Amino acid sequence: MASSGLVCETDAWKDLKAHVEDIKKTHLRELMSDAKRCQSMMVEFDGLLLDYSRQCATVDTFNKLNKLAEAAHLKEKINLMFSGERINSTENRSVLHVALRAPRGSVINSDGKNVVPDVWQVLDKIKDFSDRVRSGAWVGATGKPLTNVIAIGIGGSFLGPLFVHTALQTGYLDAKDISPYPEAAQLASSRKLHFLANVDPIDVARNITGLNPETTLAVVVSKTFTTAETMLNARTIREWISAALGSGKIFGFDVVVSEVSLVKVVEKEKSKEVGIIPEAVAKHMVAVSTNLTTLHYFYTQLVEKFGIDPNNAFAFWDWVGGRYSVCSAVGVLPLSLQYGFPVVEKFLQGASSIDQHFRSAPFEKNLPVLLGLLSVWNVSFLGYPARAILPYSQALEKLAPHIQQACPDDSVSMESNGKGVSIDGVPLPYEAGEIDFGEPGTNGQHSFYQLIHQGRVIPCDFIGVVKSQQPVYLKGELVSNHDELMSNFFAQPDALAYGKTPEQLLKENVPSNLITHKTFSGNRPSLSLLLPSLNAYNIGQLLAIYEHRVAVEGFVWGINSFDQWGVELGKSLATQVRKQLHASRKNAGPIEGFNFSTATLLTRYLEASKDVLKEDCTVLPKL
Ligand SMILES: O=P(O)(O)OC[C@H]1O[C@H](O)[C@H](O)[C@@H](O)[C@@H]1O
């Protein structure tokens, strides 16, 4: 829905601006003493409990935020998303990642066509393929079962699957997850899932160290099948497989692509013949890519020319944004190979439960809406530009990188909402998007929490789990290991909210020269989200909550949360550098077309690395 004017011009926005002064007068200590207020700021849904009473907000603030939601047409925008409208207007695409986890038989239309049957066709294909690989019916070129999987992808084709894998890794033994498929746990235990994302050759070396190509399956995951880093990594792994298992050849060639515009205009840099690709590649490599239909023949060709059998390519669609693709074959294929499809299906069901809730629950009970509105309040009104994501669960260690961005160019939140103009292209006179970062507790407490307690104000998301995946207890200890962890989960939000006053310190006989150092101002907002346990279903819920929260923020700010033009410039400059490096190494071509600084750095780099590699001879990682 095109916005009609900027949201900051609405009365609701102006009213909230004026309200900031009232809120700043009231310390969270006071707000927390109102039990009725606190009770009204707790919401439960499907086993989850959200407590947002430690936000610098009153009930009145929420009434005003609801008015802002109305002024921003939030409800209509949510409906447009679910009904398959092309709300990603700059790429002319629908935004339908909710269809990826819709129950079989439901109806979600894109361009008047129900996409759910297509989604399930791919899911069924993944189930069949992953069952065959896991059972040993599908074997490698030398007849051995494929027990190691390397998922090769970057950005959205990496971070989401890594997050889910890390979260499931210690938890897949949860009987509820695998029942009635107990064999899943047994089979997963002898399998390994690896992720190759960075084009840094160190990442390739780390991934293949200790691996036998005979028992390895590589999944090339790329929406466009042209991303420079992914394709070079894929070619490197193909070389590694070929070098070991290279008998029986088929002919093939690579298409090296320099630029992929997000409106699908592909400019070829060069096509180069690589001669013969061993048949083993088709046994040991499969692909996940967008829309491998006749409509997108180009992509099918790319897959085939790479040496992958198009029958072993798993499709998704252009209405799935890269950073929202973990519920497509991007995540479902590697995760099903590792854990079995039934486990991954539960993950999809958890996400779907939140989708239904997001679509239908009234705003005052709607978890993603509440969280999104709070973010808008914190960023645009209270002026807090960052957000810390603090799961008290080591299994959730990759949640913040997925939401935040550990990789160069993709994150659910920062790629979505890191925008400077409205959906209509008007420069924003207010800040949108937040800087996300985080670490699991209690590790973070021993690093950056100092700043959160006494330095900058950073609204925090505390995420706790009631039942640990690992119930460890030592006889004679005061509490179990998980209780020890959770003691911190419960304590930190109060420390941030209440702080510690000079008066309290004086009563404790703190020396006067230390009073200011030991004072905690408090009044630092946070929210607490309690999950019942950490199984595939709950992980799906958590993912969808964050995805929709980001959408809510973007809808209110009036931006397009579903494009990512900001990642393009760096990519095209890298193409220029790549060409220069090739020319200089191959023909000692002069460095041309760069500013003084870049030219100096390039010269130093080229000169100092002259002897490292020889052109035109394959060198695989030294293991
Ligand atoms: O899946 P691919 O086409 O390889 O793209 C991988 C990533 O590349 C980009 O630069 C985009 O900004 C990301 O959203 C995307 O996930």
XYZ file of C-alpha atoms and ligand atoms in Angstrom:
639
model
C 0.000 0.000 0.000
C 1.542 3.287 -1.030
C 1.614 5.622 1.914
C -0.215 8.880 1.641
C 2.223 11.279 3.295
C 4.757 10.661 5.992
C 3.555 9.213 9.271
C 5.324 12.000 11.177
C 2.796 14.432 9.753
C -0.126 12.680 11.464
C -1.729 13.921 14.686
C -1.018 10.553 16.282
C 2.735 10.998 15.733
C 2.663 14.576 17.024
C 0.671 13.469 20.047
C 3.289 10.839 20.863
C 6.072 13.403 20.429
C 4.372 15.613 23.006
C 3.851 12.605 25.290
C 7.605 11.942 25.528
C 8.058 14.707 28.112
C 5.417 13.132 30.412
C 7.132 9.789 30.190
C 10.580 11.211 30.832
C 9.293 12.621 34.110
C 8.345 9.192 35.413
C 11.024 6.702 36.478
C 10.461 3.019 35.760
C 10.673 2.435 39.499
C 7.406 4.303 39.851
C 5.820 2.668 36.836
C 6.738 -0.761 38.187
C 5.017 -0.061 41.492
C 1.634 0.021 39.727
C 0.665 -3.668 39.710
C -2.439 -3.031 37.611
C -0.354 -1.381 34.913
C 2.138 -4.251 34.997
C -0.601 -6.833 34.758
C -2.017 -5.112 31.702
C 1.394 -5.385 30.079
C 1.593 -9.155 30.130
C 0.326 -11.136 27.179
C 0.160 -14.889 26.719
C -0.207 -16.784 23.494
C 0.256 -20.447 22.648
C 2.569 -21.144 25.596
C 4.549 -17.898 25.282
C 4.509 -15.137 27.865
C 5.498 -11.576 27.006
C 6.070 -9.094 29.820
C 6.624 -5.571 28.575
C 5.962 -3.797 31.868
C 9.572 -2.630 31.993
C 9.118 -0.373 29.011
C 9.149 3.366 29.611
C 5.495 3.516 28.744
C 2.120 3.849 30.412
C -1.248 2.502 29.396
C -1.796 5.912 27.844
C 1.334 5.472 25.732
C -0.184 2.322 24.307
C -3.442 4.053 23.498
C -1.445 6.632 21.610
C 0.645 3.972 19.860
C -2.580 2.272 18.798
C -3.713 5.550 17.277
C -0.384 5.741 15.456
C -0.963 2.205 14.156
C -4.349 3.334 12.880
C -2.892 6.435 11.266
C -0.240 4.271 9.578
C -2.944 1.841 8.318
C -1.183 -1.016 10.051
C -4.133 -3.408 9.937
C -4.678 -2.789 6.228
C -1.001 -3.296 5.476
C -0.937 -6.602 7.371
C -3.980 -7.727 5.403
C -2.386 -6.686 2.122
C 0.688 -8.731 2.969
C -1.344 -11.864 3.722
C -3.496 -11.389 0.639
C -0.478 -11.441 -1.668
C -0.542 -7.816 -2.807
C 2.740 -6.624 -4.277
C 3.632 -4.598 -1.195
C 7.333 -4.795 -2.078
C 6.658 -2.094 -4.619
C 10.252 -1.287 -5.615
C 10.731 -4.883 -6.761
C 7.100 -5.365 -7.730
C 6.746 -8.467 -5.567
C 4.364 -9.932 -3.034
C 5.717 -10.723 0.405
C 4.435 -14.162 1.230
C 6.859 -15.970 3.500
C 3.762 -16.810 5.574
C 2.702 -19.130 2.729
C 5.849 -21.198 3.279
C 4.478 -22.497 6.562
C 0.759 -22.437 5.819
C -0.960 -25.739 6.574
C -1.563 -28.023 3.595
C -4.962 -27.212 2.192
C -4.993 -23.534 3.125
C -5.383 -20.846 0.505
C -2.934 -17.960 0.035
C -3.047 -16.235 -3.314
C -0.382 -14.484 -5.316
C -1.616 -12.969 -8.562
C -4.874 -14.838 -8.147
C -3.147 -18.219 -7.834
C -3.145 -20.260 -4.632
C 0.561 -20.814 -3.891
C 0.108 -23.284 -1.022
C -0.073 -26.397 -3.260
C 3.258 -25.381 -4.871
C 4.792 -24.919 -1.432
C 3.685 -28.378 -0.386
C 4.868 -29.931 -3.613
C 8.391 -28.769 -2.762
C 8.025 -29.792 0.892
C 6.944 -33.274 -0.204
C 9.918 -33.449 -2.543
C 12.243 -32.423 0.308
C 10.722 -35.042 2.576
C 11.214 -37.726 -0.040
C 14.790 -36.697 -0.845
C 15.876 -36.216 2.757
C 14.311 -39.555 3.732
C 16.282 -41.257 0.965
C 19.564 -39.623 1.949
C 19.029 -40.286 5.651
C 18.003 -43.902 5.148
C 20.937 -44.597 2.825
C 18.731 -45.227 -0.208
C 20.542 -42.306 -1.871
C 24.267 -42.902 -1.803
C 27.343 -41.143 -3.134
C 29.386 -42.030 -6.212
C 31.247 -44.796 -4.405
C 28.135 -46.275 -2.832
C 28.586 -44.784 0.630
C 25.760 -43.081 2.573
C 25.997 -39.290 2.689
C 26.243 -38.430 6.371
C 27.735 -34.934 6.078
C 25.941 -32.029 4.507
C 27.569 -28.713 3.621
C 25.033 -25.964 3.022
C 26.713 -23.364 0.804
C 24.989 -19.985 0.895
C 25.285 -16.485 2.304
C 23.036 -13.826 3.825
C 19.451 -15.006 3.946
C 20.552 -18.267 2.387
C 22.673 -18.938 5.458
C 21.812 -17.048 8.651
C 18.280 -18.335 9.180
C 19.176 -22.006 8.648
C 22.228 -21.581 10.895
C 20.067 -20.047 13.627
C 17.574 -22.925 13.527
C 20.276 -25.578 13.333
C 22.129 -24.144 16.316
C 18.903 -23.974 18.274
C 17.934 -27.561 17.447
C 21.371 -29.074 17.826
C 21.144 -29.937 21.477
C 17.386 -30.172 21.549
C 16.368 -32.577 18.869
C 16.333 -35.378 21.389
C 13.220 -33.805 22.903
C 10.783 -36.690 22.613
C 7.914 -34.338 21.777
C 9.784 -33.110 18.731
C 10.489 -36.445 17.226
C 7.484 -38.439 18.325
C 6.207 -40.433 16.496
C 9.522 -40.527 14.667
C 12.038 -41.606 17.295
C 14.405 -42.781 14.600
C 15.063 -39.113 13.726
C 17.148 -38.581 16.837
C 19.107 -41.723 16.266
C 19.832 -40.836 12.661
C 20.666 -37.216 13.398
C 23.252 -38.253 15.912
C 25.412 -39.817 13.233
C 25.008 -36.896 10.852
C 26.640 -33.485 10.620
C 25.444 -30.248 9.063
C 28.028 -27.619 8.105
C 27.585 -24.114 6.722
C 29.918 -22.538 4.200
C 29.142 -18.842 3.789
C 32.225 -16.674 3.668
C 34.226 -16.544 0.462
C 37.306 -16.354 2.694
C 39.175 -19.588 1.797
C 39.588 -20.185 5.522
C 35.882 -20.932 5.726
C 36.157 -23.544 2.990
C 39.186 -25.081 4.666
C 37.418 -25.255 8.020
C 34.381 -26.838 6.460
C 36.128 -29.627 4.634
C 38.738 -30.417 7.253
C 38.093 -33.948 8.397
C 35.390 -34.535 5.781
C 35.434 -37.298 3.229
C 33.986 -36.270 -0.174
C 32.630 -39.813 -0.525
C 30.222 -39.239 2.350
C 29.494 -35.546 1.780
C 26.504 -33.925 0.141
C 26.727 -30.223 -0.755
C 23.577 -28.137 -0.989
C 24.122 -24.965 -2.999
C 21.615 -22.474 -1.604
C 21.106 -19.312 -3.584
C 17.939 -17.535 -4.537
C 19.585 -16.092 -7.638
C 22.165 -18.839 -8.150
C 24.561 -16.074 -9.108
C 25.808 -14.594 -5.809
C 29.553 -14.249 -6.321
C 30.658 -15.641 -2.953
C 28.278 -18.591 -2.998
C 29.091 -19.593 -6.537
C 32.852 -19.447 -5.971
C 32.461 -21.517 -2.834
C 30.238 -23.956 -4.738
C 32.827 -24.262 -7.518
C 35.513 -24.846 -4.894
C 33.529 -27.659 -3.309
C 32.769 -29.064 -6.749
C 36.496 -29.100 -7.415
C 37.124 -30.838 -4.099
C 34.549 -33.503 -4.968
C 35.822 -33.854 -8.537
C 39.423 -34.189 -7.427
C 38.495 -37.147 -5.234
C 35.717 -38.811 -7.185
C 36.282 -37.566 -10.707
C 35.713 -40.560 -12.933
C 32.827 -40.519 -15.409
C 32.539 -37.097 -16.977
C 29.823 -34.858 -18.293
C 30.362 -31.679 -20.207
C 29.571 -28.372 -18.610
C 30.495 -24.754 -18.270
C 30.105 -22.005 -15.746
C 28.382 -18.733 -16.132
C 30.114 -16.135 -14.038
C 27.820 -13.247 -13.372
C 29.020 -9.877 -12.254
C 25.808 -8.144 -11.284
C 22.362 -9.302 -10.452
C 19.850 -6.570 -10.262
C 16.996 -7.381 -7.977
C 14.581 -6.875 -10.817
C 16.193 -9.842 -12.440
C 18.292 -8.212 -15.125
C 21.406 -10.302 -15.352
C 24.551 -8.991 -16.925
C 27.087 -11.641 -17.833
C 30.679 -10.840 -17.097
C 31.963 -13.819 -18.977
C 31.042 -17.396 -19.637
C 33.904 -19.744 -19.399
C 34.226 -23.315 -20.405
C 35.404 -25.525 -17.638
C 35.310 -28.574 -19.831
C 34.157 -31.673 -18.075
C 32.319 -32.072 -14.818
C 32.510 -35.525 -13.239
C 29.223 -37.375 -12.892
C 29.945 -37.665 -9.188
C 29.000 -34.010 -8.852
C 25.373 -34.828 -9.597
C 25.438 -37.427 -6.804
C 27.089 -35.142 -4.287
C 25.609 -31.740 -5.067
C 22.033 -30.473 -5.073
C 20.609 -26.970 -5.286
C 18.056 -24.669 -3.743
C 17.153 -21.765 -5.948
C 14.313 -19.537 -6.933
C 11.507 -20.513 -9.184
C 12.996 -23.331 -11.226
C 10.113 -23.376 -13.625
C 9.920 -22.799 -17.350
C 9.170 -19.180 -16.519
C 12.605 -18.963 -14.987
C 14.412 -21.162 -17.428
C 17.540 -19.082 -16.919
C 17.943 -20.333 -13.354
C 17.302 -23.954 -14.281
C 20.005 -23.609 -16.880
C 22.430 -22.196 -14.357
C 21.830 -25.158 -12.068
C 22.195 -27.669 -14.879
C 25.302 -26.079 -16.292
C 26.840 -26.196 -12.894
C 26.586 -29.984 -13.082
C 23.594 -30.423 -10.796
C 20.691 -32.528 -12.005
C 17.711 -30.125 -12.220
C 15.608 -32.897 -10.677
C 17.695 -32.378 -7.567
C 16.974 -28.672 -7.449
C 14.469 -27.454 -4.882
C 12.493 -24.376 -5.758
C 11.248 -21.347 -3.974
C 9.649 -18.211 -5.299
C 10.377 -14.551 -5.886
C 7.736 -13.650 -3.296
C 10.128 -14.972 -0.633
C 12.684 -12.376 0.425
C 16.157 -13.808 1.054
C 16.130 -12.928 4.758
C 12.646 -14.435 5.111
C 13.536 -17.664 3.329
C 14.450 -20.031 6.157
C 10.991 -21.647 5.970
C 11.480 -22.383 2.259
C 13.770 -25.077 0.846
C 16.622 -22.741 1.885
C 16.233 -23.902 5.481
C 13.919 -26.870 5.178
C 16.219 -28.934 2.933
C 19.452 -28.770 4.976
C 17.556 -29.019 8.250
C 15.516 -32.004 7.046
C 18.684 -33.747 5.923
C 20.018 -33.290 9.431
C 16.958 -33.804 11.624
C 14.364 -35.438 9.400
C 11.418 -33.675 7.815
C 8.958 -34.320 10.695
C 11.108 -32.227 13.050
C 11.306 -29.380 10.547
C 7.562 -29.607 9.951
C 7.055 -28.802 13.627
C 9.249 -25.739 13.199
C 7.012 -24.631 10.326
C 3.921 -25.236 12.463
C 5.289 -23.028 15.241
C 5.889 -20.206 12.768
C 2.438 -20.718 11.272
C 0.813 -20.441 14.692
C 2.342 -16.965 15.069
C 1.276 -16.073 11.519
C -2.368 -16.773 12.375
C -2.040 -14.869 15.626
C -0.394 -11.908 13.882
C -3.119 -11.801 11.286
C -6.087 -12.084 13.600
C -5.325 -11.132 17.228
C -6.407 -7.692 18.395
C -3.455 -5.334 18.599
C -3.450 -5.198 22.400
C -2.914 -8.973 22.516
C -0.835 -9.308 19.374
C 2.789 -10.181 20.197
C 4.497 -8.977 16.978
C 2.361 -5.836 16.885
C 3.127 -4.953 20.502
C 6.829 -5.571 19.994
C 6.883 -3.589 16.758
C 5.068 -0.619 18.275
C 7.439 -0.646 21.247
C 10.403 -0.547 18.890
C 8.929 2.443 17.069
C 8.365 4.138 20.426
C 11.917 3.474 21.572
C 13.611 4.461 18.312
C 11.556 7.335 16.986
C 10.251 8.917 20.161
C 12.566 8.092 23.032
C 15.579 8.288 20.713
C 17.175 4.932 21.559
C 18.736 3.762 18.277
C 19.871 0.272 19.321
C 18.320 -2.912 20.629
C 20.045 -5.770 22.436
C 18.757 -9.279 21.835
C 19.700 -11.308 24.876
C 18.594 -14.929 24.897
C 19.338 -16.754 28.120
C 19.928 -19.894 26.125
C 23.147 -20.889 24.424
C 21.088 -22.739 21.818
C 19.779 -19.338 20.688
C 23.271 -17.940 20.134
C 22.593 -17.371 16.451
C 19.314 -15.517 16.982
C 20.967 -12.102 17.260
C 23.225 -12.650 14.225
C 20.159 -13.659 12.217
C 18.104 -10.693 13.371
C 21.066 -8.357 13.545
C 23.639 -9.154 10.890
C 26.896 -10.886 11.422
C 27.291 -11.378 7.711
C 28.116 -8.526 5.390
C 24.752 -7.994 3.845
C 21.772 -9.653 5.323
C 19.672 -9.475 8.425
C 16.003 -9.678 9.134
C 15.868 -6.344 10.889
C 18.725 -4.192 9.673
C 18.405 -5.117 6.001
C 14.636 -4.700 6.188
C 14.322 -1.463 8.077
C 17.684 0.171 7.461
C 16.168 2.646 5.037
C 16.493 6.383 4.501
C 13.398 7.007 2.395
C 9.706 6.216 2.655
C 8.056 3.622 0.425
C 7.275 6.525 -1.908
C 10.918 7.552 -2.076
C 10.612 10.596 0.196
C 13.635 11.158 2.490
C 12.652 10.367 6.069
C 12.832 13.251 8.539
C 12.949 10.685 11.365
C 15.160 7.680 12.068
C 13.923 4.247 11.030
C 15.416 0.873 11.828
C 17.456 -0.024 14.847
C 20.962 -1.303 15.438
C 20.537 -4.866 16.621
C 23.175 -6.790 18.456
C 23.325 -9.418 21.147
C 24.860 -12.415 22.784
C 23.447 -15.151 24.931
C 23.256 -14.533 28.659
C 25.137 -14.830 30.828
C 28.125 -14.398 28.459
C 27.021 -10.894 27.490
C 26.910 -9.887 31.156
C 30.675 -10.278 31.252
C 31.273 -8.119 28.202
C 28.954 -5.347 27.014
C 26.377 -5.178 29.830
C 28.486 -2.532 31.575
C 27.500 -0.094 28.835
C 23.864 -1.144 29.064
C 23.771 -0.600 32.840
C 25.711 2.618 33.228
C 26.454 3.916 29.734
C 24.045 4.241 26.820
C 20.384 3.365 27.149
C 19.724 0.302 25.026
C 16.307 -1.338 25.157
C 16.837 -5.049 25.766
C 14.929 -8.153 24.736
C 15.429 -10.809 27.409
C 14.449 -14.241 26.128
C 14.211 -17.106 28.591
C 13.262 -20.759 28.336
C 11.323 -22.523 31.110
C 12.474 -26.074 30.441
C 16.072 -26.444 29.394
C 17.115 -28.793 26.613
C 19.740 -29.997 29.085
C 18.448 -30.429 32.632
C 21.767 -30.609 34.488
C 21.889 -30.605 38.300
C 24.727 -31.408 40.641
C 23.860 -32.966 43.960
C 24.619 -30.530 46.752
C 24.368 -27.389 44.597
C 21.913 -24.698 45.635
C 20.165 -24.728 42.277
C 20.312 -26.591 38.985
C 22.524 -25.193 36.209
C 19.493 -23.923 34.351
C 18.126 -22.246 37.490
C 21.482 -20.540 37.866
C 21.192 -19.220 34.320
C 17.595 -18.130 34.853
C 18.438 -16.331 38.102
C 20.301 -13.906 35.886
C 17.470 -13.761 33.364
C 15.097 -12.605 36.116
C 17.575 -10.284 37.833
C 18.928 -8.254 34.910
C 15.671 -6.557 33.806
C 15.091 -5.294 37.358
C 18.658 -4.069 37.693
C 18.153 -2.075 34.489
C 14.736 -0.750 35.484
C 15.385 0.128 39.137
C 19.092 0.881 39.181
C 20.719 1.841 42.470
C 20.554 5.286 44.036
C 23.288 7.213 45.915
C 21.049 7.006 49.016
C 21.049 3.218 48.877
C 24.808 3.240 48.480
C 25.276 5.552 51.449
C 23.181 3.214 53.578
C 25.509 0.421 52.540
C 28.469 2.509 53.736
C 29.988 2.804 50.272
C 32.921 5.269 50.485
C 31.904 8.681 49.195
C 34.530 8.691 46.420
C 32.857 5.623 44.917
C 29.243 6.738 45.154
C 28.970 8.130 41.615
C 30.863 5.157 40.188
C 28.512 2.697 41.852
C 25.296 4.556 41.109
C 22.985 2.983 38.534
C 20.517 5.445 37.089
C 18.019 2.699 36.189
C 15.007 3.653 34.054
C 16.386 1.472 31.282
C 13.685 -0.324 29.303
C 13.544 -4.019 28.561
C 11.032 -6.713 27.816
C 10.978 -10.356 28.794
C 9.782 -13.194 26.619
C 9.425 -16.588 28.239
C 9.253 -19.700 26.049
C 7.959 -22.956 27.527
C 10.854 -24.952 26.044
C 13.175 -24.879 23.096
C 11.873 -27.395 20.622
C 11.339 -27.046 16.896
C 7.841 -25.610 17.384
C 8.955 -22.882 19.795
C 11.902 -21.983 17.584
C 9.446 -21.471 14.722
C 7.320 -19.247 16.944
C 10.302 -17.141 17.943
C 11.434 -16.694 14.361
C 7.995 -15.573 13.177
C 7.600 -13.139 16.079
C 10.787 -11.345 15.080
C 9.969 -11.433 11.367
C 6.548 -9.869 11.910
C 7.825 -7.384 14.444
C 10.167 -6.029 11.780
C 7.250 -5.796 9.340
C 5.152 -3.895 11.897
C 7.935 -1.371 12.425
C 8.362 -0.886 8.692
C 4.610 -0.559 8.128
C 4.390 2.148 10.799
C 7.488 3.988 9.575
C 6.034 3.872 6.085
C 9.093 2.271 4.497
C 9.571 -0.769 2.287
C 10.947 -3.430 4.638
C 11.217 -5.959 1.836
C 13.762 -4.529 -0.573
C 17.512 -4.146 -0.025
C 18.956 -1.752 -2.545
C 21.541 -0.677 -0.001
C 23.587 -3.836 -0.547
C 24.098 -3.254 -4.271
C 26.698 -0.482 -4.403
C 29.387 -2.400 -2.536
C 28.801 -5.415 -4.768
C 29.278 -3.474 -7.991
C 32.433 -1.795 -6.696
C 33.766 -5.242 -5.789
C 33.226 -6.262 -9.412
C 35.471 -3.413 -10.538
C 38.147 -4.468 -8.033
C 37.853 -8.116 -9.087
C 38.479 -7.150 -12.719
C 41.456 -5.028 -11.705
C 42.993 -7.822 -9.612
C 42.616 -10.230 -12.505
C 44.154 -7.790 -15.004
C 47.055 -6.891 -12.714
C 47.869 -10.471 -11.815
C 47.494 -11.856 -15.306
C 49.044 -9.144 -17.466
C 50.583 -6.796 -14.903
C 47.885 -4.325 -16.011
C 48.153 -0.868 -14.434
C 45.793 0.096 -11.636
C 43.235 2.399 -13.176
C 40.029 4.071 -12.190
C 40.496 4.095 -8.422
C 41.050 6.959 -6.011
C 44.471 7.519 -4.449
C 43.663 5.624 -1.285
C 42.251 2.498 -2.937
C 44.976 2.505 -5.607
C 47.680 2.630 -2.896
C 46.117 -0.201 -0.949
C 45.673 -2.302 -4.090
C 49.297 -1.734 -5.100
C 50.528 -2.800 -1.663
C 48.281 -5.852 -1.716
C 49.301 -6.971 -5.205
C 52.997 -6.458 -4.632
C 53.115 -8.197 -1.314
C 51.073 -11.204 -2.454
C 52.797 -11.767 -5.811
C 54.284 -15.104 -4.887
C 51.357 -16.551 -3.042
C 49.382 -18.098 -5.897
C 49.981 -19.069 -9.477
C 47.218 -18.335 -11.975
C 45.605 -21.118 -14.002
C 46.277 -23.955 -11.676
C 43.777 -25.221 -9.161
C 44.865 -25.044 -5.530
C 42.543 -26.506 -2.935
C 42.795 -25.728 0.810
C 45.744 -27.232 2.633
C 44.258 -29.442 5.321
O 20.332 -16.319 -2.048
P 21.221 -15.443 -2.861
O 20.589 -15.053 -4.157
O 22.559 -16.082 -3.079
O 21.452 -14.121 -2.066
C 22.122 -14.048 -0.829
C 21.938 -12.688 -0.175
O 22.506 -11.728 -1.043
C 22.167 -10.414 -0.950
O 23.137 -9.507 -1.055
C 20.886 -9.992 -0.336
O 20.998 -8.729 0.227
C 20.366 -10.978 0.661
O 19.035 -10.677 0.979
C 20.496 -12.380 0.141
O 19.992 -13.291 1.067
